PDB file of C-alpha atoms and ligand atoms in Angstrom:
ATOM      1  CA  MET A  34       8.815 -34.893 -13.222  1.00 41.00           C
ATOM      2  CA  SER A  35       7.339 -33.819 -16.733  1.00 44.00           C
ATOM      3  CA  GLU A  36       4.311 -34.895 -18.687  1.00 50.00           C
ATOM      4  CA  ALA A  37       3.319 -34.114 -21.954  1.00 51.00           C
ATOM      5  CA  VAL A  38      -0.020 -32.089 -22.037  1.00 51.00           C
ATOM      6  CA  THR A  39      -2.208 -30.913 -24.835  1.00 53.00           C
ATOM      7  CA  VAL A  40      -4.602 -28.144 -23.835  1.00 51.00           C
ATOM      8  CA  GLU A  41      -6.995 -26.833 -26.149  1.00 54.00           C
ATOM      9  CA  PRO A  42      -6.510 -23.190 -27.456  1.00 49.00           C
ATOM     10  CA  GLY A  43      -8.254 -20.614 -25.130  1.00 53.00           C
ATOM     11  CA  ALA A  44      -8.207 -23.051 -22.169  1.00 77.00           C
ATOM     12  CA  VAL A  45      -5.600 -23.520 -19.171  1.00 88.00           C
ATOM     13  CA  GLU A  46      -4.045 -26.574 -18.521  1.00 91.00           C
ATOM     14  CA  PRO A  47      -6.384 -28.628 -16.030  1.00 93.00           C
ATOM     15  CA  PHE A  48      -5.149 -27.655 -12.520  1.00 94.00           C
ATOM     16  CA  ALA A  49      -5.391 -32.003 -11.548  1.00 94.00           C
ATOM     17  CA  SER A  50      -2.596 -32.020 -14.414  1.00 94.00           C
ATOM     18  CA  VAL A  51      -0.458 -29.000 -13.367  1.00 95.00           C
ATOM     19  CA  LEU A  52      -0.464 -30.855  -9.619  1.00 95.00           C
ATOM     20  CA  ARG A  53       0.628 -34.089 -11.360  1.00 95.00           C
ATOM     21  CA  ARG A  54       3.371 -32.404 -13.243  1.00 95.00           C
ATOM     22  CA  HIS A  55       4.833 -30.827 -10.147  1.00 95.00           C
ATOM     23  CA  GLY A  56       4.542 -34.189  -8.147  1.00 95.00           C
ATOM     24  CA  LEU A  57       1.826 -32.453  -6.129  1.00 95.00           C
ATOM     25  CA  GLU A  58      -1.270 -33.989  -4.427  1.00 92.00           C
ATOM     26  CA  LEU A  59      -4.138 -31.843  -3.040  1.00 95.00           C
ATOM     27  CA  THR A  60      -4.920 -33.553   0.398  1.00 96.00           C
ATOM     28  CA  ARG A  61      -5.989 -32.371   3.642  1.00 96.00           C
ATOM     29  CA  GLY A  62      -3.449 -32.164   6.465  1.00 96.00           C
ATOM     30  CA  GLU A  63      -4.935 -31.207   9.640  1.00 96.00           C
ATOM     31  CA  THR A  64      -8.413 -29.424   9.505  1.00 97.00           C
ATOM     32  CA  THR A  65      -7.970 -26.798  12.205  1.00 97.00           C
ATOM     33  CA  ALA A  66     -10.554 -24.200  11.061  1.00 98.00           C
ATOM     34  CA  LEU A  67     -14.249 -24.018  10.359  1.00 98.00           C
ATOM     35  CA  GLN A  68     -15.304 -21.307   7.779  1.00 98.00           C
ATOM     36  CA  VAL A  69     -19.241 -21.040   8.321  1.00 98.00           C
ATOM     37  CA  ASN A  70     -20.817 -19.330   5.031  1.00 97.00           C
ATOM     38  CA  VAL A  71     -24.294 -17.550   6.693  1.00 98.00           C
ATOM     39  CA  GLY A  72     -25.955 -16.871   3.306  1.00 96.00           C
ATOM     40  CA  ARG A  73     -25.857 -14.827   0.279  1.00 94.00           C
ATOM     41  CA  LEU A  74     -27.630 -11.876   1.230  1.00 94.00           C
ATOM     42  CA  CYS A  75     -25.682  -8.429   0.992  1.00 93.00           C
ATOM     43  CA  ASN A  76     -26.639  -5.063   0.962  1.00 90.00           C
ATOM     44  CA  GLN A  77     -24.062  -4.464  -2.030  1.00 85.00           C
ATOM     45  CA  ALA A  78     -23.291  -6.531  -5.187  1.00 84.00           C
ATOM     46  CA  CYS A  79     -19.973  -6.480  -6.049  1.00 82.00           C
ATOM     47  CA  ARG A  80     -18.650  -7.415  -9.488  1.00 78.00           C
ATOM     48  CA  HIS A  81     -16.120  -9.600  -8.092  1.00 79.00           C
ATOM     49  CA  CYS A  82     -18.206 -11.639  -5.823  1.00 85.00           C
ATOM     50  CA  HIS A  83     -17.806 -15.551  -6.657  1.00 86.00           C
ATOM     51  CA  LEU A  84     -20.864 -16.282  -4.912  1.00 87.00           C
ATOM     52  CA  GLU A  85     -23.235 -13.871  -6.710  1.00 87.00           C
ATOM     53  CA  ALA A  86     -24.583 -12.247  -3.117  1.00 89.00           C
ATOM     54  CA  GLY A  87     -26.714  -9.123  -3.359  1.00 90.00           C
ATOM     55  CA  PRO A  88     -29.445  -7.832  -1.858  1.00 93.00           C
ATOM     56  CA  GLY A  89     -32.452  -9.852  -3.215  1.00 89.00           C
ATOM     57  CA  ARG A  90     -30.840 -13.356  -2.092  1.00 93.00           C
ATOM     58  CA  PRO A  91     -32.850 -15.006   0.166  1.00 93.00           C
ATOM     59  CA  GLU A  92     -30.527 -17.920   1.051  1.00 95.00           C
ATOM     60  CA  VAL A  93     -29.213 -17.358   4.893  1.00 96.00           C
ATOM     61  CA  MET A  94     -28.649 -19.981   7.510  1.00 97.00           C
ATOM     62  CA  GLY A  95     -31.663 -20.365  10.161  1.00 96.00           C
ATOM     63  CA  PRO A  96     -31.754 -21.003  14.077  1.00 97.00           C
ATOM     64  CA  GLU A  97     -32.085 -24.840  13.373  1.00 97.00           C
ATOM     65  CA  THR A  98     -28.470 -24.951  11.355  1.00 98.00           C
ATOM     66  CA  MET A  99     -27.006 -22.386  13.219  1.00 98.00           C
ATOM     67  CA  ASP A 100     -27.656 -25.089  16.534  1.00 98.00           C
ATOM     68  CA  GLU A 101     -25.815 -27.882  14.166  1.00 98.00           C
ATOM     69  CA  VAL A 102     -22.884 -25.552  13.268  1.00 98.00           C
ATOM     70  CA  VAL A 103     -22.317 -24.739  16.891  1.00 98.00           C
ATOM     71  CA  ARG A 104     -22.719 -28.498  18.094  1.00 98.00           C
ATOM     72  CA  PHE A 105     -20.149 -29.681  15.422  1.00 98.00           C
ATOM     73  CA  ALA A 106     -17.580 -27.024  16.415  1.00 98.00           C
ATOM     74  CA  ALA A 107     -17.972 -28.101  20.129  1.00 97.00           C
ATOM     75  CA  ARG A 108     -17.290 -31.473  19.036  1.00 96.00           C
ATOM     76  CA  ALA A 109     -14.279 -30.878  16.705  1.00 95.00           C
ATOM     77  CA  GLY A 110     -12.795 -27.966  18.538  1.00 95.00           C
ATOM     78  CA  PHE A 111     -11.557 -25.895  15.834  1.00 97.00           C
ATOM     79  CA  ALA A 112      -8.459 -23.461  16.437  1.00 98.00           C
ATOM     80  CA  ALA A 113     -10.488 -20.899  14.370  1.00 98.00           C
ATOM     81  CA  VAL A 114     -14.073 -20.333  13.215  1.00 98.00           C
ATOM     82  CA  ASP A 115     -14.601 -18.025  10.615  1.00 98.00           C
ATOM     83  CA  VAL A 116     -18.009 -16.576  10.020  1.00 98.00           C
ATOM     84  CA  THR A 117     -18.488 -15.367   6.498  1.00 97.00           C
ATOM     85  CA  GLY A 118     -21.494 -14.396   3.558  1.00 92.00           C
ATOM     86  CA  GLY A 119     -22.971 -12.630   1.842  1.00 92.00           C
ATOM     87  CA  ALA A 120     -23.008  -9.836   4.473  1.00 95.00           C
ATOM     88  CA  PRO A 121     -23.347 -11.931   8.007  1.00 97.00           C
ATOM     89  CA  GLU A 122     -24.171  -8.708   9.900  1.00 95.00           C
ATOM     90  CA  LEU A 123     -27.224  -8.526   8.077  1.00 95.00           C
ATOM     91  CA  VAL A 124     -28.339 -12.183   8.899  1.00 95.00           C
ATOM     92  CA  PRO A 125     -31.127 -12.177  11.702  1.00 91.00           C
ATOM     93  CA  ASP A 126     -29.516 -14.102  14.858  1.00 95.00           C
ATOM     94  CA  ILE A 127     -25.968 -13.639  13.701  1.00 97.00           C
ATOM     95  CA  LEU A 128     -25.056 -12.269  17.425  1.00 97.00           C
ATOM     96  CA  ASP A 129     -26.867 -15.577  18.826  1.00 98.00           C
ATOM     97  CA  LEU A 130     -24.561 -17.364  16.198  1.00 98.00           C
ATOM     98  CA  LEU A 131     -21.541 -15.339  17.416  1.00 98.00           C
ATOM     99  CA  ALA A 132     -22.342 -15.927  21.105  1.00 98.00           C
ATOM    100  CA  ALA A 133     -22.675 -19.876  20.925  1.00 98.00           C
ATOM    101  CA  LEU A 134     -19.602 -20.383  19.066  1.00 98.00           C
ATOM    102  CA  ARG A 135     -17.389 -18.245  21.097  1.00 98.00           C
ATOM    103  CA  PRO A 136     -16.872 -20.743  24.208  1.00 98.00           C
ATOM    104  CA  HIS A 137     -15.815 -23.583  21.380  1.00 98.00           C
ATOM    105  CA  THR A 138     -12.816 -21.683  19.696  1.00 98.00           C
ATOM    106  CA  PRO A 139      -9.941 -19.578  20.585  1.00 98.00           C
ATOM    107  CA  ARG A 140     -10.298 -17.652  17.358  1.00 98.00           C
ATOM    108  CA  LEU A 141     -13.584 -16.326  16.541  1.00 98.00           C
ATOM    109  CA  ILE A 142     -13.692 -14.470  13.331  1.00 98.00           C
ATOM    110  CA  LEU A 143     -16.485 -12.006  11.571  1.00 98.00           C
ATOM    111  CA  ARG A 144     -15.789 -11.203   8.094  1.00 96.00           C
ATOM    112  CA  SER A 145     -17.782  -7.961   7.226  1.00 91.00           C
ATOM    113  CA  ASN A 146     -18.371  -5.495   4.110  1.00 89.00           C
ATOM    114  CA  LEU A 147     -17.852  -2.556   6.421  1.00 93.00           C
ATOM    115  CA  THR A 148     -20.956  -0.614   4.689  1.00 92.00           C
ATOM    116  CA  ALA A 149     -23.185  -3.499   6.035  1.00 94.00           C
ATOM    117  CA  LEU A 150     -21.524  -3.429   9.560  1.00 96.00           C
ATOM    118  CA  ARG A 151     -22.395   0.693   9.770  1.00 95.00           C
ATOM    119  CA  GLU A 152     -26.046  -0.224   9.235  1.00 93.00           C
ATOM    120  CA  ARG A 153     -26.504  -2.359  12.443  1.00 95.00           C
ATOM    121  CA  GLY A 154     -24.924   0.224  14.479  1.00 96.00           C
ATOM    122  CA  PRO A 155     -22.965   0.830  18.267  1.00 97.00           C
ATOM    123  CA  GLU A 156     -24.793  -1.953  20.149  1.00 97.00           C
ATOM    124  CA  PHE A 157     -23.753  -4.457  17.467  1.00 97.00           C
ATOM    125  CA  TRP A 158     -20.612  -3.136  17.490  1.00 97.00           C
ATOM    126  CA  GLY A 159     -19.996  -3.109  21.321  1.00 97.00           C
ATOM    127  CA  ARG A 160     -20.969  -6.831  21.246  1.00 97.00           C
ATOM    128  CA  LEU A 161     -18.568  -7.920  19.005  1.00 98.00           C
ATOM    129  CA  ARG A 162     -16.089  -6.147  20.834  1.00 98.00           C
ATOM    130  CA  ASP A 163     -17.619  -7.641  23.964  1.00 97.00           C
ATOM    131  CA  LEU A 164     -17.256 -11.319  22.325  1.00 98.00           C
ATOM    132  CA  GLY A 165     -13.496 -10.392  21.504  1.00 97.00           C
ATOM    133  CA  VAL A 166     -14.597 -11.203  17.678  1.00 98.00           C
ATOM    134  CA  VAL A 167     -11.807 -10.555  14.882  1.00 98.00           C
ATOM    135  CA  ILE A 168     -13.211  -8.363  12.468  1.00 98.00           C
ATOM    136  CA  VAL A 169     -11.880  -8.982   8.703  1.00 97.00           C
ATOM    137  CA  THR A 170     -13.007  -6.547   6.198  1.00 94.00           C
ATOM    138  CA  SER A 171     -12.863  -5.944   2.497  1.00 87.00           C
ATOM    139  CA  PHE A 172     -11.379  -3.030   1.657  1.00 85.00           C
ATOM    140  CA  PRO A 173     -10.289  -3.074  -1.858  1.00 74.00           C
ATOM    141  CA  SER A 174      -8.147  -0.180  -2.077  1.00 78.00           C
ATOM    142  CA  VAL A 175      -7.248   3.354  -0.382  1.00 78.00           C
ATOM    143  CA  SER A 176      -8.774   5.089  -4.120  1.00 77.00           C
ATOM    144  CA  ARG A 177     -12.039   6.197  -3.690  1.00 77.00           C
ATOM    145  CA  ALA A 178     -12.660   5.936  -7.330  1.00 77.00           C
ATOM    146  CA  GLN A 179     -11.259   2.201  -7.276  1.00 76.00           C
ATOM    147  CA  THR A 180     -13.222   1.027  -4.777  1.00 75.00           C
ATOM    148  CA  ASP A 181     -16.562   2.651  -5.930  1.00 73.00           C
ATOM    149  CA  ALA A 182     -16.261   1.142  -9.104  1.00 75.00           C
ATOM    150  CA  GLN A 183     -15.801  -2.321  -7.802  1.00 71.00           C
ATOM    151  CA  ARG A 184     -18.199  -2.166  -4.939  1.00 74.00           C
ATOM    152  CA  GLY A 185     -20.853   0.836  -5.656  1.00 75.00           C
ATOM    153  CA  ALA A 186     -21.117   4.422  -5.109  1.00 77.00           C
ATOM    154  CA  GLY A 187     -20.398   5.774  -2.001  1.00 81.00           C
ATOM    155  CA  VAL A 188     -19.070   2.444  -0.417  1.00 84.00           C
ATOM    156  CA  TRP A 189     -15.469   4.298   0.083  1.00 87.00           C
ATOM    157  CA  GLU A 190     -16.530   6.860   1.967  1.00 88.00           C
ATOM    158  CA  GLN A 191     -18.913   4.545   4.244  1.00 91.00           C
ATOM    159  CA  SER A 192     -16.208   2.095   4.710  1.00 91.00           C
ATOM    160  CA  LEU A 193     -13.507   4.796   5.650  1.00 92.00           C
ATOM    161  CA  ASP A 194     -16.014   5.925   8.403  1.00 94.00           C
ATOM    162  CA  MET A 195     -16.926   2.527   9.606  1.00 95.00           C
ATOM    163  CA  LEU A 196     -12.775   2.170   9.910  1.00 96.00           C
ATOM    164  CA  ARG A 197     -12.586   4.924  12.137  1.00 96.00           C
ATOM    165  CA  ARG A 198     -15.538   3.744  14.203  1.00 97.00           C
ATOM    166  CA  LEU A 199     -13.608   0.424  14.908  1.00 97.00           C
ATOM    167  CA  ASN A 200     -10.634   2.102  15.502  1.00 98.00           C
ATOM    168  CA  GLU A 201     -12.820   4.087  18.213  1.00 97.00           C
ATOM    169  CA  LEU A 202     -13.682   0.895  19.750  1.00 97.00           C
ATOM    170  CA  GLY A 203     -10.083   0.040  20.096  1.00 97.00           C
ATOM    171  CA  TYR A 204     -10.203  -2.287  16.963  1.00 98.00           C
ATOM    172  CA  GLY A 205      -6.814  -2.202  15.153  1.00 97.00           C
ATOM    173  CA  VAL A 206      -5.113  -0.255  17.597  1.00 97.00           C
ATOM    174  CA  GLU A 207      -1.978  -1.940  19.358  1.00 94.00           C
ATOM    175  CA  GLY A 208      -2.210  -3.180  23.099  1.00 95.00           C
ATOM    176  CA  THR A 209      -5.918  -3.528  22.800  1.00 97.00           C
ATOM    177  CA  GLY A 210      -6.161  -7.150  21.604  1.00 95.00           C
ATOM    178  CA  LEU A 211      -9.018  -6.361  19.102  1.00 98.00           C
ATOM    179  CA  GLU A 212      -8.068  -7.248  15.914  1.00 98.00           C
ATOM    180  CA  LEU A 213      -8.924  -5.281  12.559  1.00 98.00           C
ATOM    181  CA  ASP A 214      -7.633  -6.619   8.966  1.00 96.00           C
ATOM    182  CA  LEU A 215      -8.077  -5.529   5.735  1.00 95.00           C
ATOM    183  CA  VAL A 216      -8.652  -7.740   2.517  1.00 91.00           C
ATOM    184  CA  SER A 217      -7.789  -5.901  -0.525  1.00 84.00           C
ATOM    185  CA  ASN A 218      -8.684  -7.262  -4.194  1.00 78.00           C
ATOM    186  CA  PRO A 219      -8.015  -6.009  -7.645  1.00 72.00           C
ATOM    187  CA  ALA A 220     -10.861  -4.080  -9.359  1.00 66.00           C
ATOM    188  CA  GLY A 221     -10.199  -5.701 -13.036  1.00 69.00           C
ATOM    189  CA  ALA A 222      -8.490  -8.864 -14.527  1.00 72.00           C
ATOM    190  CA  PHE A 223      -5.332  -8.776 -13.135  1.00 67.00           C
ATOM    191  CA  LEU A 224      -3.615 -10.097 -10.162  1.00 73.00           C
ATOM    192  CA  PRO A 225      -2.940  -8.272  -6.903  1.00 72.00           C
ATOM    193  CA  PRO A 226       0.138  -6.696  -5.905  1.00 69.00           C
ATOM    194  CA  ASN A 227       3.113  -7.935  -3.657  1.00 75.00           C
ATOM    195  CA  GLN A 228       1.232  -8.249   0.146  1.00 76.00           C
ATOM    196  CA  CYS A 229       3.850  -6.514   1.987  1.00 82.00           C
ATOM    197  CA  ARG A 230       4.410  -3.559  -0.243  1.00 83.00           C
ATOM    198  CA  ALA A 231       0.454  -3.370  -0.638  1.00 84.00           C
ATOM    199  CA  GLU A 232       0.413  -3.735   3.659  1.00 88.00           C
ATOM    200  CA  GLU A 233       2.956  -0.992   3.557  1.00 89.00           C
ATOM    201  CA  ARG A 234       1.175   1.320   1.369  1.00 89.00           C
ATOM    202  CA  PHE A 235      -2.185   1.022   3.042  1.00 90.00           C
ATOM    203  CA  ARG A 236      -0.880   1.295   6.582  1.00 94.00           C
ATOM    204  CA  ARG A 237       1.304   4.594   5.143  1.00 93.00           C
ATOM    205  CA  ASP A 238      -1.693   6.253   3.283  1.00 92.00           C
ATOM    206  CA  LEU A 239      -4.416   5.395   6.169  1.00 93.00           C
ATOM    207  CA  ALA A 240      -2.588   6.372   8.735  1.00 94.00           C
ATOM    208  CA  ARG A 241      -1.159   9.931   7.064  1.00 93.00           C
ATOM    209  CA  ARG A 242      -4.409  10.979   5.547  1.00 91.00           C
ATOM    210  CA  TRP A 243      -7.129   9.788   7.659  1.00 92.00           C
ATOM    211  CA  GLY A 244      -5.696   8.548  10.735  1.00 95.00           C
ATOM    212  CA  ILE A 245      -6.928   4.678  10.508  1.00 96.00           C
ATOM    213  CA  VAL A 246      -5.114   1.855  12.110  1.00 97.00           C
ATOM    214  CA  PHE A 247      -5.464  -1.623  11.408  1.00 96.00           C
ATOM    215  CA  SER A 248      -3.540  -5.079  12.138  1.00 97.00           C
ATOM    216  CA  HIS A 249      -2.756  -6.750   9.098  1.00 94.00           C
ATOM    217  CA  LEU A 250      -3.642  -6.629   5.419  1.00 92.00           C
ATOM    218  CA  TYR A 251      -4.105  -9.472   3.040  1.00 89.00           C
ATOM    219  CA  SER A 252      -4.346  -8.933  -0.881  1.00 84.00           C
ATOM    220  CA  PHE A 253      -5.954 -11.876  -2.800  1.00 82.00           C
ATOM    221  CA  ALA A 254      -6.638 -12.493  -6.425  1.00 82.00           C
ATOM    222  CA  ASN A 255      -9.946 -12.995  -7.461  1.00 85.00           C
ATOM    223  CA  VAL A 256     -11.595 -16.339  -8.222  1.00 87.00           C
ATOM    224  CA  PRO A 257     -12.800 -16.881 -11.550  1.00 88.00           C
ATOM    225  CA  LEU A 258     -16.399 -18.003 -10.781  1.00 89.00           C
ATOM    226  CA  GLY A 259     -19.838 -16.235 -10.231  1.00 89.00           C
ATOM    227  CA  ARG A 260     -20.380 -12.861 -10.994  1.00 87.00           C
ATOM    228  CA  TYR A 261     -16.701 -12.081 -11.747  1.00 88.00           C
ATOM    229  CA  ARG A 262     -16.562 -15.023 -13.977  1.00 91.00           C
ATOM    230  CA  ARG A 263     -19.566 -13.403 -16.184  1.00 90.00           C
ATOM    231  CA  TRP A 264     -17.877 -10.262 -15.972  1.00 90.00           C
ATOM    232  CA  LEU A 265     -14.717 -11.717 -17.183  1.00 90.00           C
ATOM    233  CA  GLU A 266     -16.859 -13.441 -20.153  1.00 91.00           C
ATOM    234  CA  GLU A 267     -18.756 -10.454 -20.754  1.00 91.00           C
ATOM    235  CA  SER A 268     -15.686  -8.165 -20.904  1.00 91.00           C
ATOM    236  CA  GLY A 269     -13.636 -10.844 -22.935  1.00 91.00           C
ATOM    237  CA  ASN A 270     -11.199 -11.405 -20.364  1.00 90.00           C
ATOM    238  CA  LEU A 271     -11.932 -14.812 -19.491  1.00 90.00           C
ATOM    239  CA  ALA A 272      -9.354 -16.642 -21.334  1.00 90.00           C
ATOM    240  CA  GLY A 273      -6.545 -13.796 -20.530  1.00 91.00           C
ATOM    241  CA  TYR A 274      -6.929 -14.061 -17.035  1.00 91.00           C
ATOM    242  CA  LEU A 275      -7.031 -17.766 -16.457  1.00 91.00           C
ATOM    243  CA  GLU A 276      -3.783 -17.852 -18.240  1.00 92.00           C
ATOM    244  CA  LYS A 277      -2.312 -14.945 -16.314  1.00 91.00           C
ATOM    245  CA  LEU A 278      -3.319 -17.329 -13.021  1.00 92.00           C
ATOM    246  CA  ALA A 279      -2.156 -20.435 -14.546  1.00 93.00           C
ATOM    247  CA  GLN A 280       1.188 -18.806 -15.424  1.00 92.00           C
ATOM    248  CA  ALA A 281       1.667 -17.595 -11.912  1.00 91.00           C
ATOM    249  CA  PHE A 282       1.620 -21.113 -10.501  1.00 94.00           C
ATOM    250  CA  ASN A 283       3.616 -21.470  -7.549  1.00 93.00           C
ATOM    251  CA  PRO A 284       3.910 -25.036  -6.373  1.00 94.00           C
ATOM    252  CA  ALA A 285       5.460 -23.746  -2.780  1.00 94.00           C
ATOM    253  CA  THR A 286       1.517 -22.336  -2.254  1.00 92.00           C
ATOM    254  CA  VAL A 287       0.338 -26.081  -2.468  1.00 94.00           C
ATOM    255  CA  GLY A 288       1.256 -26.893   0.929  1.00 93.00           C
ATOM    256  CA  GLY A 289      -0.360 -23.815   2.811  1.00 92.00           C
ATOM    257  CA  LEU A 290      -3.626 -23.621   0.875  1.00 94.00           C
ATOM    258  CA  MET A 291      -6.579 -23.322   3.233  1.00 93.00           C
ATOM    259  CA  CYS A 292      -8.602 -26.418   2.054  1.00 95.00           C
ATOM    260  CA  ARG A 293      -5.744 -28.058   3.641  1.00 96.00           C
ATOM    261  CA  THR A 294      -6.768 -26.848   7.098  1.00 96.00           C
ATOM    262  CA  GLN A 295     -10.262 -25.445   6.632  1.00 96.00           C
ATOM    263  CA  LEU A 296     -13.657 -26.884   5.945  1.00 97.00           C
ATOM    264  CA  SER A 297     -16.658 -24.587   4.971  1.00 98.00           C
ATOM    265  CA  VAL A 298     -20.319 -25.114   6.055  1.00 98.00           C
ATOM    266  CA  ALA A 299     -22.916 -23.499   3.989  1.00 98.00           C
ATOM    267  CA  TRP A 300     -26.149 -21.958   5.019  1.00 97.00           C
ATOM    268  CA  ASP A 301     -28.081 -25.170   4.828  1.00 98.00           C
ATOM    269  CA  GLY A 302     -25.459 -26.985   6.330  1.00 98.00           C
ATOM    270  CA  VAL A 303     -23.963 -29.071   3.615  1.00 98.00           C
ATOM    271  CA  LEU A 304     -20.077 -29.111   3.734  1.00 98.00           C
ATOM    272  CA  TYR A 305     -17.310 -28.445   1.121  1.00 97.00           C
ATOM    273  CA  ASP A 306     -13.555 -28.298   1.065  1.00 97.00           C
ATOM    274  CA  CYS A 307     -13.548 -24.405   0.748  1.00 95.00           C
ATOM    275  CA  ASP A 308     -15.863 -21.541   0.179  1.00 93.00           C
ATOM    276  CA  PHE A 309     -15.064 -21.485  -3.634  1.00 94.00           C
ATOM    277  CA  HIS A 310     -16.026 -25.002  -4.125  1.00 96.00           C
ATOM    278  CA  LEU A 311     -19.329 -24.181  -2.100  1.00 95.00           C
ATOM    279  CA  ALA A 312     -19.715 -21.293  -4.857  1.00 93.00           C
ATOM    280  CA  ALA A 313     -18.877 -24.151  -7.608  1.00 94.00           C
ATOM    281  CA  GLY A 314     -21.174 -26.361  -5.985  1.00 95.00           C
ATOM    282  CA  LEU A 315     -18.623 -29.186  -5.391  1.00 95.00           C
ATOM    283  CA  PRO A 316     -19.642 -30.656  -2.184  1.00 96.00           C
ATOM    284  CA  LEU A 317     -16.838 -32.379   0.068  1.00 96.00           C
ATOM    285  CA  GLY A 318     -16.205 -35.859  -0.859  1.00 93.00           C
ATOM    286  CA  GLY A 319     -18.348 -35.420  -4.177  1.00 93.00           C
ATOM    287  CA  ARG A 320     -21.690 -36.058  -2.504  1.00 94.00           C
ATOM    288  CA  PRO A 321     -24.057 -33.241  -0.220  1.00 96.00           C
ATOM    289  CA  ARG A 322     -23.200 -34.243   3.391  1.00 95.00           C
ATOM    290  CA  HIS A 323     -25.051 -32.043   6.316  1.00 97.00           C
ATOM    291  CA  VAL A 324     -22.802 -30.759   8.928  1.00 97.00           C
ATOM    292  CA  SER A 325     -25.110 -32.853  11.725  1.00 96.00           C
ATOM    293  CA  GLU A 326     -23.707 -36.251  10.122  1.00 95.00           C
ATOM    294  CA  CYS A 327     -19.818 -35.483  10.800  1.00 93.00           C
ATOM    295  CA  GLU A 328     -18.554 -36.694  14.268  1.00 92.00           C
ATOM    296  CA  GLY A 329     -15.547 -34.379  13.168  1.00 93.00           C
ATOM    297  CA  PRO A 330     -13.566 -32.745  10.568  1.00 93.00           C
ATOM    298  CA  PRO A 331     -12.300 -35.303   7.656  1.00 94.00           C
ATOM    299  CA  PRO A 332      -8.965 -37.050   8.618  1.00 95.00           C
ATOM    300  CA  ALA A 333      -5.551 -35.559   7.360  1.00 96.00           C
ATOM    301  CA  GLY A 334      -4.518 -37.238   3.987  1.00 96.00           C
ATOM    302  CA  THR A 335      -8.455 -37.229   2.736  1.00 96.00           C
ATOM    303  CA  PRO A 336      -8.404 -36.176  -1.142  1.00 95.00           C
ATOM    304  CA  VAL A 337      -9.598 -32.500  -2.004  1.00 96.00           C
ATOM    305  CA  ALA A 338     -11.300 -31.990  -5.113  1.00 94.00           C
ATOM    306  CA  ALA A 339      -9.250 -30.525  -7.707  1.00 93.00           C
ATOM    307  CA  ALA A 340     -10.840 -27.782 -10.080  1.00 93.00           C
ATOM    308  CA  ASP A 341      -9.811 -24.973 -12.560  1.00 89.00           C
ATOM    309  CA  HIS A 342     -10.738 -21.962 -10.026  1.00 92.00           C
ATOM    310  CA  CYS A 343      -7.705 -23.317  -7.442  1.00 95.00           C
ATOM    311  CA  TYR A 344      -5.369 -21.813 -10.119  1.00 93.00           C
ATOM    312  CA  ALA A 345      -6.748 -18.303  -8.130  1.00 92.00           C
ATOM    313  CA  CYS A 346      -5.357 -19.992  -4.596  1.00 93.00           C
ATOM    314  CA  THR A 347      -1.898 -20.993  -6.391  1.00 93.00           C
ATOM    315  CA  ALA A 348      -0.745 -17.913  -8.166  1.00 89.00           C
ATOM    316  CA  GLY A 349       2.118 -16.161  -6.862  1.00 79.00           C
ATOM    317  CA  SER A 350       2.289 -15.844  -2.961  1.00 71.00           C
ATOM    318  CA  GLY A 351      -1.269 -17.648  -2.992  1.00 67.00           C
ATOM    319  CA  PHE A 352      -4.291 -17.641  -0.899  1.00 60.00           C
ATOM    320  CA  THR A 353      -4.037 -19.577   2.053  1.00 48.00           C
TER     321      THR A 353
HETATM  322  S1  SF4 B 698     -10.337 -23.205  -4.730  1.00 94.01           S
HETATM  323 FE1  SF4 B 698      -8.708 -22.952  -3.469  1.00 94.01          FE
HETATM  324  S2  SF4 B 698      -9.162 -23.297  -1.036  1.00 94.01           S
HETATM  325 FE2  SF4 B 698     -10.706 -24.164  -2.640  1.00 94.01          FE
HETATM  326  S3  SF4 B 698      -9.842 -26.679  -2.992  1.00 94.01           S
HETATM  327 FE3  SF4 B 698      -8.942 -25.399  -4.800  1.00 94.01          FE
HETATM  328  S4  SF4 B 698      -6.973 -24.607  -3.926  1.00 94.01           S
HETATM  329 FE4  SF4 B 698      -8.295 -25.357  -2.018  1.00 94.01          FE
END
């Protein structure tokens, strides 16, 4: 199917229009995972952060919303619950939230930036291990210079130290059942390298040079929202980056997009199709709906809002 499309100079074809041209629709499949965004508080203020998280951010999930989230998880019985932020490790009561979610899902994930996790100390790490929490950490590069440029001076050294400590606890070590995944994303206005090749390189370099092991590596494109979008604008890279993403549109990624199987709940309890729509202020179904109002996740076939930042999820091998 083809359709004539007029696009203003410097802009990209609207994402909804590119979907139509390929005869595709963005609708939910079965929603099997809940992502819980516990806030924007973070000890870092990375250039690529789509949520503009940082040390001064007051938005964190309180105990009442945590209770509502746990009740929702219990009602819906998600195959996975994925706790993210900001830096979730810094949120008061986070261990209580994880412990309360534990009985309601077979796969409980905590996203960590490693330096915040390091601040919490051995008792906290031991609790995560005892709860069998999967740890997914941001570790953008095996290069010290690149990591520090993206995340701040000293971050690389501290991250490496934390990975070592997690390995000592059994995380990432074959046979322990304790999963440790790394997430890498580019430091500039370009797309990530091939994921399989990047994983091989990280595995080889981290093991050979620092004796560190991990379970999986995911490499994702940065999403042109929040602080990253501002950086793209200020550095004159926005139009070029959007064009790169749009040119790399891969229709084969649409069936596996995370918004087809995941639901995102923000620190104030409002539901979104995904964490990027949360950052962009596009609530699920077009109006703010609180998690306490929902019996279960939206049924299969419910439309997902298509926005131009969706190009970041469909570029190359995609963001699934
Ligand atoms: S930003 Fe990505 S995950 Fe969110 S709705 Fe768009 S394609 Fe789906």
